[in-house]
mmCIF file of C-alpha atoms and ligand atoms in Angstrom:
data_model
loop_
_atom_site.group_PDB
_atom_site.id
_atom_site.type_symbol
_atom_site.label_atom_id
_atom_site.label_comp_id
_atom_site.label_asym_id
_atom_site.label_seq_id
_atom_site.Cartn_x
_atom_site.Cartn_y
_atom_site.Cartn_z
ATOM 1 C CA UNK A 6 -92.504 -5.035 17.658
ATOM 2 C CA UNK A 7 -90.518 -8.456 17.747
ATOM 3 C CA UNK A 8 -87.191 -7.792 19.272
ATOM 4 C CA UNK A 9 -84.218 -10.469 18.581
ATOM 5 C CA UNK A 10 -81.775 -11.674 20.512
ATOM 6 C CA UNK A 11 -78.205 -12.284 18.641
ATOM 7 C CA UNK A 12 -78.599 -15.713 18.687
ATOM 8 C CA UNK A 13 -82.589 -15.853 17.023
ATOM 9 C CA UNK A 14 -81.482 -12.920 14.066
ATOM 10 C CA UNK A 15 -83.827 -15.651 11.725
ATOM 11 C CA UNK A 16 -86.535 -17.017 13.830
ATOM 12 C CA UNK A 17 -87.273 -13.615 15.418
ATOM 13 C CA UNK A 18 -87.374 -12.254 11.517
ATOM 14 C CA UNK A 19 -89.886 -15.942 10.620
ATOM 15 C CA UNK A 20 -91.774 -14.785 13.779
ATOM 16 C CA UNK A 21 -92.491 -11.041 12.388
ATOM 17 C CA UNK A 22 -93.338 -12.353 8.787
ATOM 18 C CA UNK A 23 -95.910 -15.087 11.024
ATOM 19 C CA UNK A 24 -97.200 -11.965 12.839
ATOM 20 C CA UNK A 25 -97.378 -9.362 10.295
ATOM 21 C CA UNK A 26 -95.833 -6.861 13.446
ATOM 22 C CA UNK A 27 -92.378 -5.096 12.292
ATOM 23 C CA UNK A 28 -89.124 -6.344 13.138
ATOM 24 C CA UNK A 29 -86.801 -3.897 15.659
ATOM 25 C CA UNK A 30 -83.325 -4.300 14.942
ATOM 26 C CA UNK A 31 -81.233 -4.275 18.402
ATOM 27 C CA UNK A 32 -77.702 -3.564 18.720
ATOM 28 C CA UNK A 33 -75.429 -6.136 20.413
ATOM 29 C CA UNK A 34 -72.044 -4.568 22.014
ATOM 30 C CA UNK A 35 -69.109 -5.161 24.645
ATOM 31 C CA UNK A 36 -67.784 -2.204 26.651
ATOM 32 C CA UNK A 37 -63.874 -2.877 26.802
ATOM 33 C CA UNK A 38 -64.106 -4.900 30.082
ATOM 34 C CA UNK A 39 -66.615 -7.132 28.857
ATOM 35 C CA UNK A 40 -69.967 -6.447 30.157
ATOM 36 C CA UNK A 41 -73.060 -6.882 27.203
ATOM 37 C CA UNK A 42 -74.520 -4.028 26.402
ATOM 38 C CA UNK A 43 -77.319 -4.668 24.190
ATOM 39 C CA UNK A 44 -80.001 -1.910 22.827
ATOM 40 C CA UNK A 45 -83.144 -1.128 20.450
ATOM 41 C CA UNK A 46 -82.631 1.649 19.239
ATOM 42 C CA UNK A 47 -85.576 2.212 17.062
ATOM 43 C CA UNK A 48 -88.136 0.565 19.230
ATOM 44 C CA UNK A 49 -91.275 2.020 18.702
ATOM 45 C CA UNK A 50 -95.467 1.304 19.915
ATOM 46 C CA UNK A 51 -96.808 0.033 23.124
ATOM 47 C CA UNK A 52 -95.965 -3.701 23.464
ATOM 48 C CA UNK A 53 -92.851 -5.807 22.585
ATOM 49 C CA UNK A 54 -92.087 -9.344 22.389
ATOM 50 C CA UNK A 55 -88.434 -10.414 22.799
ATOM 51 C CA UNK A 56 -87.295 -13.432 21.001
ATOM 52 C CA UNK A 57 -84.045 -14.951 22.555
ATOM 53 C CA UNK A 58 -82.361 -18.317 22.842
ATOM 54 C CA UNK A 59 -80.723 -18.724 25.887
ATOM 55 C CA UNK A 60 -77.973 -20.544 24.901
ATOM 56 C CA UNK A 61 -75.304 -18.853 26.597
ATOM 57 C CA UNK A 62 -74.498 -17.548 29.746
ATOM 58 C CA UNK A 63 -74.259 -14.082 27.598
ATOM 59 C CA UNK A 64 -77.407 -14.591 25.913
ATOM 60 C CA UNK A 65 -79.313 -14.510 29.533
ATOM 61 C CA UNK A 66 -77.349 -11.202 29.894
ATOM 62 C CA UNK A 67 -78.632 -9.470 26.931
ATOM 63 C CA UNK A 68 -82.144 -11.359 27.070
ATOM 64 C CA UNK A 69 -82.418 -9.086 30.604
ATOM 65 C CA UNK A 70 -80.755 -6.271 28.873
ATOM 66 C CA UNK A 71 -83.789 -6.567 25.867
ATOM 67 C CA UNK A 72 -86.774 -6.606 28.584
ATOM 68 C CA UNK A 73 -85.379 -3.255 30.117
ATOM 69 C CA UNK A 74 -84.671 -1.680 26.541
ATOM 70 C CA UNK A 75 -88.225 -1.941 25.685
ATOM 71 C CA UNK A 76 -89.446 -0.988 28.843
ATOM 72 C CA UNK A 77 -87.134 2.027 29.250
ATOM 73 C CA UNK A 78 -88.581 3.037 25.388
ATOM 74 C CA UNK A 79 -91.829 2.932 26.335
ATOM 75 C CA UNK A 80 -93.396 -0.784 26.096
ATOM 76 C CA UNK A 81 -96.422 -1.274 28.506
ATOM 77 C CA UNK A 82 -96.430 -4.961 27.778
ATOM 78 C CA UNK A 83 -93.499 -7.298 27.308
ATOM 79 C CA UNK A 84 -93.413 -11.184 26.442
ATOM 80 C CA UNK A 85 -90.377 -13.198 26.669
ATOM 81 C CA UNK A 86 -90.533 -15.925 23.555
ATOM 82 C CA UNK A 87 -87.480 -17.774 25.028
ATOM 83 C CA UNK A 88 -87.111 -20.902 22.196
ATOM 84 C CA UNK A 89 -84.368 -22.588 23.739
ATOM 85 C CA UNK A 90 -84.027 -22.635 27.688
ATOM 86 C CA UNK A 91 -80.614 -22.892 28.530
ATOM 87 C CA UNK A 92 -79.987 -24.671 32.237
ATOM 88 C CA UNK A 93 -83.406 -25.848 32.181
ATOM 89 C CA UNK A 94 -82.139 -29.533 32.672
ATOM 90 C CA UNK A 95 -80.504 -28.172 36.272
ATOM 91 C CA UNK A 96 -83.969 -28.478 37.332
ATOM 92 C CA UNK A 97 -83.477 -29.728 40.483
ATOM 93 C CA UNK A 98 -80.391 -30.127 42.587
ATOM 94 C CA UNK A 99 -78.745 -32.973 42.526
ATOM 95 C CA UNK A 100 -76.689 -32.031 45.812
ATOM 96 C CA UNK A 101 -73.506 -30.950 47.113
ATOM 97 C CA UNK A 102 -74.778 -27.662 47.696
ATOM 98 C CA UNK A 103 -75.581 -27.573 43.360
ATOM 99 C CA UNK A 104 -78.481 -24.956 42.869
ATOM 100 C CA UNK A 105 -81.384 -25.280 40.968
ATOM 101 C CA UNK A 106 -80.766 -23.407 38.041
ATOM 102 C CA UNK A 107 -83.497 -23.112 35.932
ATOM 103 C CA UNK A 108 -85.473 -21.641 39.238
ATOM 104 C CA UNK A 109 -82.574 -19.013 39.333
ATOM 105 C CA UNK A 110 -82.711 -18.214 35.453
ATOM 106 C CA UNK A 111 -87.144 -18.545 35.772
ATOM 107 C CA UNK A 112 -87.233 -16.152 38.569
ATOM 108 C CA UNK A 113 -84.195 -13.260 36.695
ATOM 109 C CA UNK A 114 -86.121 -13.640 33.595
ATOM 110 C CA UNK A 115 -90.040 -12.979 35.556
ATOM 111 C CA UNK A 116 -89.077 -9.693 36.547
ATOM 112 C CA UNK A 117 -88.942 -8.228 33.100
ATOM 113 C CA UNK A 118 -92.043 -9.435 31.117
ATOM 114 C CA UNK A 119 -95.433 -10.117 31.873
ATOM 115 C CA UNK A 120 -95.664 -13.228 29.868
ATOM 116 C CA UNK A 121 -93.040 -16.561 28.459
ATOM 117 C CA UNK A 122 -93.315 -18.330 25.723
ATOM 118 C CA UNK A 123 -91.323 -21.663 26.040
ATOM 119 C CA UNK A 124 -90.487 -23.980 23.264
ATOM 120 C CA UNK A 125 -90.504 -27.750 24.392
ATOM 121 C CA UNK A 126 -88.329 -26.945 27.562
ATOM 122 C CA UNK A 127 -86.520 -30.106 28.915
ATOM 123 C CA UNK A 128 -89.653 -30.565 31.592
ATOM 124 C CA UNK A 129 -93.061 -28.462 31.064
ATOM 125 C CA UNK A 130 -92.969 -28.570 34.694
ATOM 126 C CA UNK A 131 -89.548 -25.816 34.792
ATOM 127 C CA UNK A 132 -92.807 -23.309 33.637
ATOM 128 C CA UNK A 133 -93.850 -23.305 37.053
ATOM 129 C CA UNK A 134 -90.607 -21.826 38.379
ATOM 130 C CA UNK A 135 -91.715 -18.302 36.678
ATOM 131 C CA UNK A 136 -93.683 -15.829 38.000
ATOM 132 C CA UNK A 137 -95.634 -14.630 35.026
ATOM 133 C CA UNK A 138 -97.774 -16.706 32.846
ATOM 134 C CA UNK A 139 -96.007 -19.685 30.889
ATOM 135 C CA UNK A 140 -97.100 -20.698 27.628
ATOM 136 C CA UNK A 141 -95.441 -23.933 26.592
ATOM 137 C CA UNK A 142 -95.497 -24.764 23.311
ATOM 138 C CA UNK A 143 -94.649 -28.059 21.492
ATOM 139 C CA UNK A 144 -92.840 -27.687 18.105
ATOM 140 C CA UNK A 145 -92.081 -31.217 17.261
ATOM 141 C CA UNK A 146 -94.388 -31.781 14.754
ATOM 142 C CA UNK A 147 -92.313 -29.381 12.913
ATOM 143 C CA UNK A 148 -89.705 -31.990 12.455
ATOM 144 C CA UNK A 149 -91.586 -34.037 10.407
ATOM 145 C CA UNK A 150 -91.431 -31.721 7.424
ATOM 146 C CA UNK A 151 -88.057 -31.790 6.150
ATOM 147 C CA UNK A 152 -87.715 -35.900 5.973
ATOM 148 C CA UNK A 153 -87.009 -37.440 2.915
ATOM 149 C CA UNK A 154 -89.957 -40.580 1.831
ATOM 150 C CA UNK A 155 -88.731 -43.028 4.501
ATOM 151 C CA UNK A 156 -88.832 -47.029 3.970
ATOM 152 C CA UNK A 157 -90.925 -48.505 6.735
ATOM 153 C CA UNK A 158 -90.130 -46.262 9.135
ATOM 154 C CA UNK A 159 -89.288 -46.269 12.582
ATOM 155 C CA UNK A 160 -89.508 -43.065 14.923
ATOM 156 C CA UNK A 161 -87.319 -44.183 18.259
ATOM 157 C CA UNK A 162 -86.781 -42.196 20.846
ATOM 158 C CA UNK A 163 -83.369 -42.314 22.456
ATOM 159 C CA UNK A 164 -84.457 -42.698 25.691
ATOM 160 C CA UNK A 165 -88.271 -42.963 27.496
ATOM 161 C CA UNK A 166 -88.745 -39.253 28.116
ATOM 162 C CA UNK A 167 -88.510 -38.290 24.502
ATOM 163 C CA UNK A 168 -90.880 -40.941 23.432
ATOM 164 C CA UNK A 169 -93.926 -38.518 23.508
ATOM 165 C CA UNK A 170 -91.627 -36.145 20.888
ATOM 166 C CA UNK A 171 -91.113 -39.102 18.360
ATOM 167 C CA UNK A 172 -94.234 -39.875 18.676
ATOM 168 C CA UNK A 173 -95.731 -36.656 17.513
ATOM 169 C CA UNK A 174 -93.621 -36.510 14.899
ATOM 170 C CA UNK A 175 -94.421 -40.130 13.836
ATOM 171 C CA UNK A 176 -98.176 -38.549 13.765
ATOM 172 C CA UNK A 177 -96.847 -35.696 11.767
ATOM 173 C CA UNK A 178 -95.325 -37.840 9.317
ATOM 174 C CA UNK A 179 -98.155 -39.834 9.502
ATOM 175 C CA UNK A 180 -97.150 -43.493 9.260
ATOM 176 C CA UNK A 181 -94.269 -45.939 10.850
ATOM 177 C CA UNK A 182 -93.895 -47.312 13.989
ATOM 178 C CA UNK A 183 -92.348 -45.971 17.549
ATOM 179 C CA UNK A 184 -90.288 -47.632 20.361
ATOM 180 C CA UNK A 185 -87.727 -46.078 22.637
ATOM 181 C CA UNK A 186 -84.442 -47.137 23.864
ATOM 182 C CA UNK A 187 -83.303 -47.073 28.031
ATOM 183 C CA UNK A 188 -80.424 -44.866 28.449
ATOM 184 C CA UNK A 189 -77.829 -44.832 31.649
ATOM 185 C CA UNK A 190 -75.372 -41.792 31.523
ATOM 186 C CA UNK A 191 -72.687 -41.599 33.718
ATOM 187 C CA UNK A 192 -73.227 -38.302 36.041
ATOM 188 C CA UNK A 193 -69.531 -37.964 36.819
ATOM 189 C CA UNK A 194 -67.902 -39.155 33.232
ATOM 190 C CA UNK A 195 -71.084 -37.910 31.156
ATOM 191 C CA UNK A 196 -70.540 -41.175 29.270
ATOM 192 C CA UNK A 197 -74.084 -42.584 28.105
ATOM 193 C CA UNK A 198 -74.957 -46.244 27.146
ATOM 194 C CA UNK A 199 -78.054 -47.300 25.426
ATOM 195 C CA UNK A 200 -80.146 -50.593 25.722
ATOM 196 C CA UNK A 201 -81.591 -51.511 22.627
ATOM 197 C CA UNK A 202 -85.159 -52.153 22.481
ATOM 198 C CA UNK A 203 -86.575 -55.376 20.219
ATOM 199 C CA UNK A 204 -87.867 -53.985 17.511
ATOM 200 C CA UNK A 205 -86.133 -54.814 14.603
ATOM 201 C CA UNK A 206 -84.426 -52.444 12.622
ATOM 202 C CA UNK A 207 -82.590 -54.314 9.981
ATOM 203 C CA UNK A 208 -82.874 -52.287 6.883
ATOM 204 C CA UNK A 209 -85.429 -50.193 8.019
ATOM 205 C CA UNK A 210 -85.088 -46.015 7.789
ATOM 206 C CA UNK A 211 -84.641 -45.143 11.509
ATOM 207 C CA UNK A 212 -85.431 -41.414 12.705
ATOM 208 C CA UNK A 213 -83.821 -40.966 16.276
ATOM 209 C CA UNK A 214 -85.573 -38.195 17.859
ATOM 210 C CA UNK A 215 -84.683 -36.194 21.054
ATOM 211 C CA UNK A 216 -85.645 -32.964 22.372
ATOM 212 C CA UNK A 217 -82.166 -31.479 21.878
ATOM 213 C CA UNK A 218 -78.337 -32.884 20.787
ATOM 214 C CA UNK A 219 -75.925 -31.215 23.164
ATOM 215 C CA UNK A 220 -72.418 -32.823 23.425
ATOM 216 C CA UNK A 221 -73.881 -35.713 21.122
ATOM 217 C CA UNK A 222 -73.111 -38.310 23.317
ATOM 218 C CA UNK A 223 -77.091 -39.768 23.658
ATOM 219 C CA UNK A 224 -77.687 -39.365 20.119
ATOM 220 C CA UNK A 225 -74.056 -40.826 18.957
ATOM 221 C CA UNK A 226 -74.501 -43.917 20.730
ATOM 222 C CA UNK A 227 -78.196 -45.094 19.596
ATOM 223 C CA UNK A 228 -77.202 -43.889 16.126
ATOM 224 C CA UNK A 229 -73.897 -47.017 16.515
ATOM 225 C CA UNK A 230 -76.374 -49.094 17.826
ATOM 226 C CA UNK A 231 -78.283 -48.617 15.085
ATOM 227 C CA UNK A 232 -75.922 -48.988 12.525
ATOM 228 C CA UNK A 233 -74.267 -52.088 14.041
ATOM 229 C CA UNK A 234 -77.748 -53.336 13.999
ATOM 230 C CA UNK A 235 -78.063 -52.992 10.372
ATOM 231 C CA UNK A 236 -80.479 -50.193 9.993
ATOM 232 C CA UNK A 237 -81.173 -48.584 6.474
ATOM 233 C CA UNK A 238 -80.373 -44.842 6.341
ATOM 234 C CA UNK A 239 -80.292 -43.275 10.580
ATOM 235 C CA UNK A 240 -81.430 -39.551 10.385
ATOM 236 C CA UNK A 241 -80.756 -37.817 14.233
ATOM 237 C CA UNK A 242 -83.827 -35.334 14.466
ATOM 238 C CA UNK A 243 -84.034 -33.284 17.327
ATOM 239 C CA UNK A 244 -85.656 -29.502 18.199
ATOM 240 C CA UNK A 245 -82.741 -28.346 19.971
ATOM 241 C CA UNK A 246 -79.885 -28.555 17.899
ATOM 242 C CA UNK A 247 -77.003 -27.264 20.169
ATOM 243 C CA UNK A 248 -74.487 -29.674 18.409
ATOM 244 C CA UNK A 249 -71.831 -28.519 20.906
ATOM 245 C CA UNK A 250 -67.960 -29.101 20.775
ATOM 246 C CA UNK A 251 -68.059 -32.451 18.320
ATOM 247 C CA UNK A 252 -71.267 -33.705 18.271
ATOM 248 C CA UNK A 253 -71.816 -33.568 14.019
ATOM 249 C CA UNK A 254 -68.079 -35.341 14.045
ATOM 250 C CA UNK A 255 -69.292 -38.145 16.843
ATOM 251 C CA UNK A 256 -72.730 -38.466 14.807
ATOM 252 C CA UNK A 257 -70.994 -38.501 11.365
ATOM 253 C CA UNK A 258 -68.233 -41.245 12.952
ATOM 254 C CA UNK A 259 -71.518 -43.431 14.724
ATOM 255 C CA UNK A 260 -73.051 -43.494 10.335
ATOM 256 C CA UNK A 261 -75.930 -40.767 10.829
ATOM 257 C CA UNK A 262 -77.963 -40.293 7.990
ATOM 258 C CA UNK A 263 -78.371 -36.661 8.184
ATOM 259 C CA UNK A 264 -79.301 -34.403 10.714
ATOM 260 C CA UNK A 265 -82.201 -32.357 11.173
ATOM 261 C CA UNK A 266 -83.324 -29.353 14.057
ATOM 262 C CA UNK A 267 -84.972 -26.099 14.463
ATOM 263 C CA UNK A 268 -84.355 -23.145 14.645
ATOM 264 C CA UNK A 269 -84.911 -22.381 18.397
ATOM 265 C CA UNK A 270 -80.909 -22.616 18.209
ATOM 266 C CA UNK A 271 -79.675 -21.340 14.704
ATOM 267 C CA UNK A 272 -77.294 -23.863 13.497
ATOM 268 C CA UNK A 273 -76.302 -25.453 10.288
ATOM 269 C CA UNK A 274 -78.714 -28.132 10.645
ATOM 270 C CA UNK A 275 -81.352 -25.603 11.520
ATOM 271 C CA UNK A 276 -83.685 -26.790 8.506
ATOM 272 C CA UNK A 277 -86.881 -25.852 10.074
ATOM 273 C CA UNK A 278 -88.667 -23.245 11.562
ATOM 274 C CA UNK A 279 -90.759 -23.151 14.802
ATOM 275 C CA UNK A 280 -91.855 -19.593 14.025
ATOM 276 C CA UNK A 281 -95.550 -21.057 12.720
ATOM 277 C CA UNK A 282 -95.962 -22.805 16.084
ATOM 278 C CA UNK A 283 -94.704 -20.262 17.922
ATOM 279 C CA UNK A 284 -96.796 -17.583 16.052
ATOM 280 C CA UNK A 285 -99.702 -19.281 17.188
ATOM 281 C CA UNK A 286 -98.842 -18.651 21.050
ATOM 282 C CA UNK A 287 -97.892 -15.226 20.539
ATOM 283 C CA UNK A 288 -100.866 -14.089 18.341
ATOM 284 C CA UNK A 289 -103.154 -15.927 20.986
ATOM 285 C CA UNK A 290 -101.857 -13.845 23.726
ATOM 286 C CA UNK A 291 -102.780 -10.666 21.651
ATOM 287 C CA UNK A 292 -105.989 -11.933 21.738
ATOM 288 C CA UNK A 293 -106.243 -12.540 25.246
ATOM 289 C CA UNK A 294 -105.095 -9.332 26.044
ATOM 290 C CA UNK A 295 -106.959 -7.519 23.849
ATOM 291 C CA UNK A 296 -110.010 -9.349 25.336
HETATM 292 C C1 R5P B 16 -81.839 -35.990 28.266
HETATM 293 O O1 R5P B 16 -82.722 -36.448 28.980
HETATM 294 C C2 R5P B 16 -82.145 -35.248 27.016
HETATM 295 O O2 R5P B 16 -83.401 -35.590 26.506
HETATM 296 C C3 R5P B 16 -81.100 -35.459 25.959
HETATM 297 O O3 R5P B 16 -81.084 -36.821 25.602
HETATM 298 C C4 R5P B 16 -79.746 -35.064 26.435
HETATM 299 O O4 R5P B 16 -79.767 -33.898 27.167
HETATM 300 C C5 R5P B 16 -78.800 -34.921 25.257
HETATM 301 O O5 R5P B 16 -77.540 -34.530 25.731
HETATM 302 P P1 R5P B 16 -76.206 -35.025 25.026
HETATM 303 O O6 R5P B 16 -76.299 -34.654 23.576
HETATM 304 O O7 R5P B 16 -75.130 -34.314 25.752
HETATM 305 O O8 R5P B 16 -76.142 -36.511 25.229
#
């Protein structure tokens, strides 16, 4: 069965109509003093596969919570599709006694599945901090589906460790150009500055594309630059849309286009699926294990 976290109600129900395997339906709850207590009730068969977003401190409550459901009903085999990795960016510590998060959340998460299924986490490398078998998949093609015909398009990538995402979904889109901007951000104010690259952008359609828009700040400022430079229409694209706080204000004020994410964190911009590419992991692992 695919079991859903509260936070992937519509990818986990794309991932079952993928699959062809029936949807559980789990029950989220709060006992009066807070604590998660999250269920499937109807659970049923031999093998599970939880599909949760981690985009909350909560959500890595009830993710845990899921694992042991299944297990307690009866599940011989669990995998852990987690499409958005919260804290995986705390990758390493950056001192002052800080920990290294994602090592923390890898090594919680290990003991409950035999098998992850990561979508485009920050660094492929955070797969080694688990346990259990990582399969990391890469969903940005994906993003080149819902853009409008673009006029001589180019795919930039806000700064040079996204560059490999706008260029897949350049390749997905199949024509236009890539280039990538250098980004400093501030570690204590969060503030980021971009330096432009020289391609020219005047009156060109511009699709800025990161891995994920979190306060906005990256993608606000290279969409200004942008638009100061005289670009035709700026569309932000990115797979993680966690549009926290005011980030579709910021990118509205900065003259964004539209913008466009998955739905590895279900927002309003959510206006494609990774379920397809994610399907393909999953059903793979069947095979494997069937094998
Ligand atoms: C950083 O390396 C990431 O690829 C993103 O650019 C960054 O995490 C986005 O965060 P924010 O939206 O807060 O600028």
């Amino acid at each position: 069965m695919i079991v859903p976290g509260s936070s992937s109600q519509s990818l986990a129900a794309a991932l079952a109509e993928e699959t062809g395997r029936p949807l559980a339906t789990a029950t989220y709850d709060r006992f009066p003093d807070g604590e998660t207590l999250a269920a499937v009730p109807g659970f049923e068969g031999d093998s599970a596969t939880v599909v949760a977003t981690t985009d909350s401190d909560g959500a890595w409550v009830e993710l845990l919570q899921l694992q042991d459901s299944v297990r307690e009903a009866g599940a011989d085999r669990v995998t852990t599709v987690i499409p958005y990795m919260g804290y995986a960016r705390q990758d390493r510590s950056f001192g002052g006694g800080e920990p290294v998060s994602a090592r923390a959340m890898a090594r919680a998460i290990s003991t409950g599945t035999d098998r992850v299924v990561l979508v485009n986490p920050h660094e492929s490398a955070v797969a080694d901090f688990y346990s259990v078998p990582v399969d990391v998949v890469d969903a940005a093609s994906v993003l080149a589906d819902p853009l409008p015909a673009l006029h001589d398009p180019l795919f930039l990538a806000p700064d040079g460790g996204a560059i490999g995402i706008a260029e897949t979904v350049r390749d997905a889109y199949g024509s236009g150009e890539t280039d990538y901007f250098e980004k400093h951000r501030d570690r204590e104010t969060g503030a980021v500055t971009v330096s432009p690259s020289d391609a020219p952008v005047g009156g060109r359609d511009v699709v800025v594309v990161d891995d994920i828009v979190a306060t906005g700040s990256t993608m606000s400022e290279a969409v200004g630059v942008l638009t100061e430079r005289g670009a035709g229409r700026v569309i932000a694209a990115c797979i993680h849309p966690m549009v926290a706080a005011n980030a579709t204000t910021r990118l509205r004020s900065a003259g964004v286009d539209r913008i466009v994410g998955t739905d590895t964190i279900e927002r309003g911009c959510s206006v494609v699926s990774v379920a397809p590419v994610v399907a393909e992991a999953v059903v793979a692992d069947a095979v494997v294990e069937e094998g």
